[in-house]
Each structure stands twice: as C-alpha cells, then as structure tokens.
CSV table of C-alpha atoms in Angstrom, one decimal:
chain,number,residue,atom,x,y,z
A,1,MET,CA,76.8,-104.3,-208.7
A,2,THR,CA,77.0,-105.4,-212.3
A,3,ASP,CA,73.2,-105.2,-212.8
A,4,LEU,CA,73.1,-101.7,-211.3
A,5,VAL,CA,76.0,-100.4,-213.4
A,6,THR,CA,74.4,-101.9,-216.6
A,7,ALA,CA,71.1,-100.3,-215.8
A,8,THR,CA,72.9,-97.0,-215.2
A,9,GLU,CA,74.7,-97.2,-218.5
A,10,ALA,CA,71.4,-97.8,-220.2
A,11,ALA,CA,70.3,-94.3,-219.1
A,12,LEU,CA,72.9,-92.5,-221.2
A,13,GLU,CA,71.6,-89.0,-220.7
A,14,GLY,CA,71.7,-86.9,-217.6
A,15,GLU,CA,69.0,-84.7,-216.1
A,16,LEU,CA,69.0,-80.9,-216.4
A,17,PRO,CA,70.0,-79.2,-213.1
A,18,GLY,CA,68.5,-76.3,-211.4
A,19,ALA,CA,69.7,-72.8,-212.2
A,20,ARG,CA,72.1,-70.8,-210.1
A,21,GLY,CA,71.8,-67.3,-211.6
A,22,GLU,CA,71.0,-65.2,-214.7
A,23,LEU,CA,73.2,-67.0,-217.1
A,24,SER,CA,72.4,-70.6,-216.1
A,25,HIS,CA,68.7,-69.7,-215.8
A,26,GLY,CA,68.6,-68.4,-219.4
A,27,VAL,CA,70.5,-71.4,-220.8
A,28,LEU,CA,68.4,-73.9,-219.0
A,29,HIS,CA,65.1,-72.2,-219.8
A,30,ALA,CA,66.0,-72.2,-223.5
A,31,LEU,CA,67.0,-75.9,-223.5
A,32,ARG,CA,63.7,-76.8,-221.8
A,33,ASP,CA,61.5,-74.6,-224.0
A,34,PRO,CA,60.4,-76.4,-227.2
A,35,ALA,CA,59.2,-73.0,-228.6
A,36,GLY,CA,62.8,-71.7,-228.3
A,37,ALA,CA,63.1,-69.1,-225.5
A,38,PRO,CA,65.8,-66.5,-226.1
A,39,LEU,CA,69.2,-67.1,-224.7
A,40,PRO,CA,71.0,-64.6,-222.5
A,41,ASP,CA,72.9,-61.9,-224.2
A,42,PRO,CA,76.6,-62.8,-224.4
A,43,GLY,CA,77.3,-59.5,-222.5
A,44,ALA,CA,75.8,-61.3,-219.4
A,45,ALA,CA,79.0,-63.4,-219.3
A,46,GLU,CA,81.1,-60.2,-218.7
A,47,ARG,CA,79.0,-59.4,-215.6
A,48,ALA,CA,79.4,-62.9,-214.1
A,49,ASP,CA,81.9,-64.1,-211.6
A,50,PRO,CA,84.3,-66.2,-213.8
A,51,PHE,CA,84.7,-68.8,-211.0
A,52,GLY,CA,81.2,-68.5,-209.7
A,53,ASP,CA,78.3,-71.0,-209.7
A,54,ASP,CA,76.2,-69.2,-212.4
A,55,LEU,CA,78.8,-69.0,-215.1
A,56,GLN,CA,80.4,-72.4,-214.3
A,57,LEU,CA,77.0,-74.1,-214.4
A,58,ALA,CA,76.0,-72.5,-217.7
A,59,LEU,CA,79.3,-73.4,-219.2
A,60,TYR,CA,79.1,-77.0,-217.9
A,61,VAL,CA,75.6,-77.4,-219.4
A,62,SER,CA,76.7,-76.1,-222.7
A,63,TYR,CA,79.7,-78.5,-222.8
A,64,GLU,CA,77.6,-81.5,-221.7
A,65,LEU,CA,75.7,-81.2,-225.0
A,66,HIS,CA,78.9,-82.5,-226.6
A,67,TYR,CA,79.0,-85.5,-224.4
A,68,ARG,CA,75.8,-87.4,-223.5
A,69,GLY,CA,73.4,-84.5,-223.5
A,70,PHE,CA,70.3,-84.2,-221.3
A,71,ALA,CA,67.1,-86.1,-221.3
A,72,GLY,CA,64.4,-84.2,-223.3
A,73,VAL,CA,66.8,-81.7,-224.8
A,74,ASP,CA,67.0,-81.6,-228.6
A,75,PRO,CA,70.4,-82.8,-229.8
A,76,ALA,CA,70.4,-79.9,-232.3
A,77,TRP,CA,71.3,-77.6,-229.4
A,78,GLU,CA,74.9,-79.0,-229.6
A,79,TRP,CA,75.7,-76.7,-232.6
A,80,ASP,CA,73.2,-73.9,-232.1
A,81,PRO,CA,74.9,-70.7,-233.2
A,82,GLY,CA,73.4,-68.6,-230.5
A,83,LEU,CA,74.5,-71.0,-227.7
A,84,LEU,CA,77.9,-71.3,-229.2
A,85,ALA,CA,78.3,-67.5,-229.2
A,86,LEU,CA,77.2,-67.3,-225.6
A,87,ARG,CA,79.6,-70.2,-224.7
A,88,ALA,CA,82.5,-68.3,-226.4
A,89,ALA,CA,81.8,-65.3,-224.3
A,90,MET,CA,81.8,-67.4,-221.1
A,91,GLU,CA,85.0,-69.1,-222.2
A,92,ARG,CA,86.7,-65.8,-222.7
A,93,ARG,CA,85.6,-64.6,-219.3
A,94,PHE,CA,86.8,-67.9,-217.6
A,95,LEU,CA,90.2,-68.0,-219.5
A,96,ASP,CA,91.0,-64.4,-219.0
A,97,ALA,CA,90.4,-64.8,-215.3
A,98,LEU,CA,92.6,-67.9,-215.2
A,99,ARG,CA,95.4,-66.2,-217.0
A,100,GLY,CA,95.2,-63.4,-214.5
A,101,ARG,CA,95.7,-65.9,-211.7
A,102,VAL,CA,98.5,-68.1,-213.0
A,103,ALA,CA,101.9,-67.6,-214.7
A,104,GLY,CA,103.3,-70.3,-216.9
A,105,HIS,CA,106.6,-71.9,-215.9
A,106,PRO,CA,109.7,-71.1,-218.1
A,107,ASP,CA,110.6,-74.8,-218.3
A,108,VAL,CA,107.9,-77.4,-218.8
A,109,TYR,CA,110.0,-80.2,-217.4
A,110,GLU,CA,110.9,-78.3,-214.3
A,111,ALA,CA,107.2,-77.6,-213.8
A,112,LEU,CA,106.5,-81.4,-214.1
A,113,ASP,CA,109.3,-82.1,-211.6
A,114,GLU,CA,107.8,-79.7,-209.1
A,115,LEU,CA,104.5,-81.7,-209.3
A,116,LEU,CA,106.4,-84.8,-208.2
A,117,VAL,CA,107.6,-83.2,-205.0
A,118,GLU,CA,105.6,-84.7,-202.1
A,119,PRO,CA,105.5,-82.5,-198.9
A,120,VAL,CA,106.8,-84.2,-195.8
A,121,ASP,CA,103.7,-83.2,-193.9
A,122,GLY,CA,101.0,-83.0,-196.5
A,123,THR,CA,97.8,-81.2,-195.6
A,124,GLY,CA,95.7,-81.5,-198.8
A,125,VAL,CA,92.4,-83.4,-199.4
A,126,SER,CA,94.0,-86.9,-200.0
A,127,TYR,CA,96.0,-86.6,-196.8
A,128,PHE,CA,93.0,-85.7,-194.8
A,129,LEU,CA,90.9,-88.5,-196.3
A,130,ARG,CA,93.7,-91.0,-195.6
A,131,ASP,CA,94.3,-90.0,-192.0
A,132,GLU,CA,91.1,-88.5,-190.7
A,133,GLY,CA,88.4,-88.8,-193.2
A,134,ARG,CA,85.1,-90.6,-192.4
A,135,LEU,CA,82.7,-92.3,-194.8
A,136,ARG,CA,80.7,-89.1,-195.1
A,137,HIS,CA,83.8,-87.2,-196.4
A,138,LEU,CA,84.5,-90.0,-198.9
A,139,ARG,CA,80.9,-90.0,-200.1
A,140,GLU,CA,81.0,-86.2,-200.6
A,141,TYR,CA,84.3,-86.5,-202.5
A,142,ALA,CA,83.1,-89.3,-204.7
A,143,ALA,CA,79.8,-87.6,-205.5
A,144,MET,CA,81.6,-84.4,-206.5
A,145,ARG,CA,84.3,-86.2,-208.5
A,146,SER,CA,81.6,-88.3,-210.3
A,147,LEU,CA,81.1,-85.3,-212.7
A,148,TYR,CA,84.5,-86.2,-214.2
A,149,HIS,CA,85.1,-89.8,-213.4
A,150,LEU,CA,81.8,-91.1,-214.9
A,151,LYS,CA,83.2,-89.7,-218.2
A,152,GLU,CA,86.9,-90.3,-217.3
A,153,ALA,CA,89.3,-89.7,-220.2
A,154,ASP,CA,86.5,-88.5,-222.5
A,155,PRO,CA,87.5,-84.7,-222.3
A,156,HIS,CA,91.1,-85.6,-223.0
A,157,ALA,CA,90.2,-87.7,-226.1
A,158,TRP,CA,89.2,-84.5,-228.0
A,159,VAL,CA,92.9,-83.7,-228.5
A,160,ILE,CA,93.8,-87.0,-230.3
A,161,PRO,CA,93.0,-85.7,-233.8
A,162,ARG,CA,95.1,-82.6,-233.0
A,163,LEU,CA,98.2,-84.6,-232.3
A,164,HIS,CA,100.4,-86.6,-234.6
A,165,GLY,CA,103.4,-88.9,-234.7
A,166,ARG,CA,105.0,-89.9,-231.4
A,167,ALA,CA,102.8,-87.7,-229.3
A,168,LYS,CA,99.6,-89.1,-230.7
A,169,ALA,CA,100.7,-92.7,-230.5
A,170,ALA,CA,101.8,-92.3,-226.8
A,171,PHE,CA,98.6,-90.4,-225.9
A,172,VAL,CA,96.4,-93.1,-227.4
A,173,ALA,CA,98.4,-95.7,-225.5
A,174,VAL,CA,97.6,-94.0,-222.2
A,175,GLU,CA,93.9,-93.5,-223.1
A,176,PHE,CA,93.6,-97.2,-224.1
A,177,ASP,CA,94.3,-98.0,-220.5
A,178,GLU,CA,91.8,-95.4,-219.3
A,179,PHE,CA,89.1,-97.1,-221.5
A,180,GLY,CA,89.8,-100.5,-220.0
A,181,GLY,CA,92.3,-101.8,-222.6
A,182,GLY,CA,89.4,-103.0,-224.7
A,183,ARG,CA,87.4,-104.6,-221.9
A,184,ALA,CA,84.2,-102.9,-220.9
A,185,GLU,CA,84.3,-104.1,-217.3
A,186,ARG,CA,87.6,-102.4,-216.8
A,187,VAL,CA,86.7,-99.0,-218.3
A,188,HIS,CA,87.6,-96.5,-215.5
A,189,ALA,CA,84.3,-94.8,-215.7
A,190,ARG,CA,82.6,-98.1,-215.0
A,191,LEU,CA,85.0,-98.8,-212.1
A,192,PHE,CA,84.1,-95.5,-210.6
A,193,ALA,CA,80.4,-96.4,-210.8
A,194,GLY,CA,81.3,-99.5,-208.7
A,195,LEU,CA,83.1,-97.3,-206.2
A,196,MET,CA,79.9,-95.1,-205.9
A,197,THR,CA,77.8,-98.2,-205.4
A,198,ASP,CA,80.1,-99.4,-202.5
A,199,LEU,CA,79.7,-95.9,-200.9
A,200,GLY,CA,75.9,-96.0,-201.2
A,201,LEU,CA,75.8,-93.4,-203.9
A,202,ASP,CA,73.6,-93.3,-207.0
A,203,PRO,CA,76.0,-94.0,-210.0
A,204,SER,CA,73.6,-92.5,-212.5
A,205,TYR,CA,75.3,-90.2,-215.0
A,206,GLY,CA,75.2,-86.6,-213.8
A,207,ARG,CA,73.2,-87.5,-210.7
A,208,TYR,CA,75.2,-85.1,-208.4
A,209,LEU,CA,75.5,-82.1,-210.8
A,210,ASP,CA,73.1,-80.0,-208.6
A,211,ALA,CA,75.1,-80.7,-205.5
A,212,ALA,CA,78.6,-80.0,-207.0
A,213,PRO,CA,80.0,-76.5,-206.2
A,214,ALA,CA,81.5,-74.1,-208.8
A,215,GLU,CA,85.0,-75.2,-207.9
A,216,MET,CA,84.3,-78.7,-209.1
A,217,LEU,CA,82.5,-77.6,-212.2
A,218,ALA,CA,85.5,-75.4,-213.1
A,219,ASN,CA,87.8,-78.3,-213.0
A,220,VAL,CA,85.7,-80.3,-215.5
A,221,ASN,CA,85.0,-77.2,-217.6
A,222,LEU,CA,88.7,-76.5,-218.1
A,223,MET,CA,89.2,-80.0,-219.7
A,224,SER,CA,86.2,-79.5,-222.0
A,225,LEU,CA,87.3,-75.9,-222.9
A,226,LEU,CA,90.8,-77.0,-223.8
A,227,GLY,CA,89.8,-80.1,-225.6
A,228,LEU,CA,87.1,-78.6,-227.8
A,229,HIS,CA,89.5,-76.0,-229.2
A,230,ARG,CA,92.4,-77.0,-231.4
A,231,ALA,CA,94.2,-73.7,-230.5
A,232,HIS,CA,94.4,-75.0,-226.9
A,233,ARG,CA,95.9,-78.5,-227.7
A,234,GLY,CA,99.1,-77.7,-225.9
A,235,ALA,CA,97.3,-76.6,-222.8
A,236,LEU,CA,95.2,-79.8,-222.8
A,237,VAL,CA,98.4,-81.8,-223.0
A,238,GLY,CA,99.6,-79.8,-220.0
A,239,HIS,CA,96.4,-80.6,-218.1
A,240,PHE,CA,96.7,-84.3,-219.1
A,241,ALA,CA,100.3,-84.4,-217.9
A,242,THR,CA,99.3,-82.8,-214.5
A,243,VAL,CA,96.6,-85.4,-213.9
A,244,GLU,CA,98.9,-88.3,-214.8
A,245,VAL,CA,101.9,-87.1,-212.8
A,246,THR,CA,99.9,-86.4,-209.6
A,247,SER,CA,97.5,-89.3,-209.8
A,248,SER,CA,99.6,-92.2,-208.5
A,249,PRO,CA,100.6,-90.8,-205.1
A,250,GLY,CA,97.2,-89.3,-204.5
A,251,SER,CA,95.4,-92.5,-205.5
A,252,ARG,CA,97.6,-94.5,-203.1
A,253,ARG,CA,96.4,-92.2,-200.2
A,254,LEU,CA,92.8,-92.5,-201.4
A,255,ALA,CA,93.0,-96.3,-201.6
A,256,GLU,CA,94.3,-96.3,-198.0
A,257,ALA,CA,91.4,-94.1,-197.0
A,258,MET,CA,88.9,-96.5,-198.6
A,259,ARG,CA,90.6,-99.5,-196.9
A,260,ARG,CA,90.7,-97.8,-193.5
A,261,THR,CA,87.1,-96.8,-193.5
A,262,GLY,CA,85.8,-100.1,-194.9
A,263,ALA,CA,84.3,-98.4,-197.9
A,264,GLY,CA,84.2,-101.6,-199.9
A,265,PRO,CA,86.3,-103.6,-202.4
A,266,ALA,CA,85.2,-101.7,-205.5
A,267,ALA,CA,85.9,-98.4,-203.8
A,268,GLU,CA,89.4,-99.5,-202.9
A,269,HIS,CA,90.0,-101.1,-206.3
A,270,PHE,CA,89.3,-97.9,-208.3
A,271,TYR,CA,92.2,-96.1,-206.7
A,272,ALA,CA,94.5,-99.1,-206.4
A,273,GLU,CA,94.1,-99.5,-210.1
A,274,HIS,CA,95.4,-95.9,-210.6
A,275,VAL,CA,98.5,-96.3,-208.4
A,276,THR,CA,100.4,-98.6,-210.7
A,277,ALA,CA,98.9,-97.6,-214.0
A,278,ASP,CA,99.4,-93.9,-213.6
A,279,ALA,CA,103.0,-94.4,-212.4
A,280,VAL,CA,103.7,-95.9,-215.8
A,281,HIS,CA,101.6,-93.3,-217.6
A,282,GLU,CA,103.7,-90.5,-216.0
A,283,GLN,CA,106.8,-91.6,-217.7
A,284,ILE,CA,105.1,-92.1,-221.1
A,285,VAL,CA,103.5,-88.6,-220.8
A,286,ARG,CA,106.8,-86.9,-220.0
A,287,ARG,CA,108.9,-88.7,-222.6
A,288,ASP,CA,106.6,-89.3,-225.5
A,289,VAL,CA,103.5,-87.2,-225.3
A,290,ILE,CA,105.1,-83.9,-224.2
A,291,GLY,CA,108.5,-84.8,-225.7
A,292,GLY,CA,106.9,-85.7,-229.0
A,293,LEU,CA,104.6,-82.6,-229.1
A,294,LEU,CA,107.4,-80.2,-228.3
A,295,ALA,CA,109.8,-81.8,-230.8
A,296,ASP,CA,107.2,-81.2,-233.5
A,297,GLU,CA,105.8,-77.9,-232.2
A,298,PRO,CA,108.2,-76.2,-229.8
A,299,SER,CA,106.2,-73.0,-229.9
A,300,LEU,CA,103.5,-74.8,-227.8
A,301,ALA,CA,105.8,-75.0,-224.7
A,302,SER,CA,104.2,-72.0,-223.1
A,303,ASP,CA,100.7,-73.4,-223.7
A,304,VAL,CA,101.7,-76.7,-222.0
A,305,ALA,CA,103.0,-74.8,-219.1
A,306,PHE,CA,99.8,-72.8,-218.8
A,307,GLY,CA,97.8,-76.1,-218.8
A,308,ILE,CA,99.9,-77.3,-215.9
A,309,ALA,CA,99.5,-74.1,-213.9
A,310,ALA,CA,95.8,-73.7,-214.6
A,311,THR,CA,95.0,-77.3,-213.6
A,312,THR,CA,97.0,-76.8,-210.4
A,313,CYS,CA,95.2,-73.5,-209.6
A,314,LEU,CA,91.7,-75.0,-210.0
A,315,GLU,CA,92.5,-78.1,-208.0
A,316,ASP,CA,93.9,-75.9,-205.2
A,317,LEU,CA,90.6,-73.8,-205.2
A,318,LEU,CA,88.6,-77.0,-204.9
A,319,GLY,CA,90.9,-78.4,-202.2
A,320,ASP,CA,90.5,-75.1,-200.2
A,321,ARG,CA,86.7,-75.4,-200.4
A,322,LEU,CA,86.7,-79.0,-199.2
A,323,MET,CA,89.1,-78.5,-196.4
A,324,ALA,CA,87.4,-75.3,-195.1
A,325,ALA,CA,84.1,-77.1,-195.0
A,326,TRP,CA,85.3,-80.3,-193.5
A,327,ARG,CA,87.4,-78.6,-190.8
A,328,ASN,CA,84.3,-76.6,-189.9
A,329,GLY,CA,82.2,-79.8,-189.7
A,330,SER,CA,80.0,-78.8,-192.6
A,331,THR,CA,79.3,-80.2,-196.0
A,332,SER,CA,81.5,-79.2,-199.0
A,333,LEU,CA,78.5,-79.7,-201.3
A,334,ARG,CA,75.9,-77.2,-202.2
A,335,LYS,CA,73.3,-79.5,-200.7
A,336,PRO,CA,73.9,-82.4,-198.3
A,337,LEU,CA,73.7,-86.0,-199.6
C-alpha cells in the first residue's frame, strides 16, 4: 500500500473530466485549447440549473485550478480574468439558490446542538452502510467522497489568514490533526488513499471526478467557494463546525460498516481515526473557533448559521440521491465502477 500511495502522490495533478453541458464544455474546451478558445459568456450561468451537473462541474474545474490543477493545463489559468468573471457568475447563481433553500438559525449554538441530536431510528447513508451496505455500496461511497477526502482539510485552510486570536489558534490546532500532526503517513488524505486501496479503488487524485454526481460536486464546491472569499469566512467556519460536530458518530457507523463487510484494516482505520479525534475537535470548534470568532466579530453570527444550514442542505441532497439509488438497486454514480 505504501508504494501505491507514494506513486499516487507523485502524480500531483488530476485529469480533466468530460463535459456535462454548455458551461462545462466551454470551460474544458478553453483549458484544453493552447490557442485560447473563448470561454462561455457569464450569462450562461444564469440559464444553468444551480444544482445541476453542468454548472457544478464547471465550478469544480475552475476551483481545482487553485488546488493541484490538471495535467496539461497552463497554471496561468488560475488567475485568468475571463475565467474568474465566469466563476463569479456561477458562484452567484449557486449561492442565490442555496440562500433560497435554507434559513439561518437565530442562535448558532442551538443550531450546533441540533446537529448533535441522533435519531433513535436513523435512516441516513451511514446507518444504511452500517446495517445493510455491501462492499459495492462502500466502494461507491468512497469513490464519491474521494473528491474531498484526497484533499481533506485543504478547502478549510483558506480561512486561516482571515481569522485571528483565539479563533485562529484553535482552528490551526484542529487542522494540525487533519494534516497528520506533522507526520506524512498520518495525513488524513493519505489515510483515505489507503482506504481506497483496501476497497480495490484507484487512489489517484481526481480519478472519480467523471463518475461523481452533481450533489457530490456541490458539497466540495461549497467549501471552495466559502474558503476563497474573505467575505464568507463566517460561513466557512459554520461549514467547518458542521463537519466536525457530525463526524464522530457518522465515522463510528462507517467504521462498523467497514468491519462488518471485511473491507480491510486501512478502510476501517480511516473512520476509526475520526471517531476519537473529531469528538475532541467538536468541543474545540464550539468553544474556541466559533466562540473566539463571534467574540471578535459578533456580526458574523448569521453567516456562521448560514454555513451550518447550507452544509446540512447539500449533505441531505447527496444522501437523498444515494439512498434513492441504493434502495432501487442501482448505482448512485453517473457511471458504474
């Protein structure tokens, strides 16, 4: 496994995916064309489904230029004015639609408390995988989640320069754990590559982008959108808090699913690692990250609440897609593994 992961890490860039519509075709064609094909007009973003495959893929590709980029794509595209203008139009479309779906909570801490309430008879994805899921379901889930977990914690790191004092110190303490506490072999992205290897998946960066549905792209895009804009720092903290608060119980169920199905030691270890670590992180996030941020900037409370609500909304949309497909006996991916 070590040799495979090392080889994977050596191939730092991903491969460009196939297009899914007018917007994504235009963006991908421009990135592939050394002569500089024209980008779609920003008005095309207003005609696109804000939660659909086309806009979400175009947005994902434009954000990925700020991470590892794509093989054969000129790094100068990262700050191309035309692409940034198009991206801004797509962001507005996406954010406006999200704000139309969710309402922020009047009390941030009550919103966090609600996340901690575990239903007696849970019916979500992690419950299904724990109780009924087969290896094929776990493989689909891991392939989809690899879009985030192979760069785990990177989108949240954008907010660090936008915080200060107690909030920054606590945020960095949590991120330090996500990045392996200074040990490369314990970086969570690398642990997830080991999980994928156990499940017989290809842990190459971005390998399953073509297979991932819009609902998964939207979840990753939300992190990038919030992280790349200082104005949305409060919402990104809300997103970060939601992930940390809900991670421990969900990870426990997923670790049990990996154990029950015999997925492999690395597969089980990835989620077992998150059970204890994220239980501790939840307290730090509540007390020091959110507490410190709102002590310094109380006006950001509504933004934090929006981040919580938006994250929950998109995770619910993803969960609905997975459960509808799995209950129907079909794949949740755009193409089967």
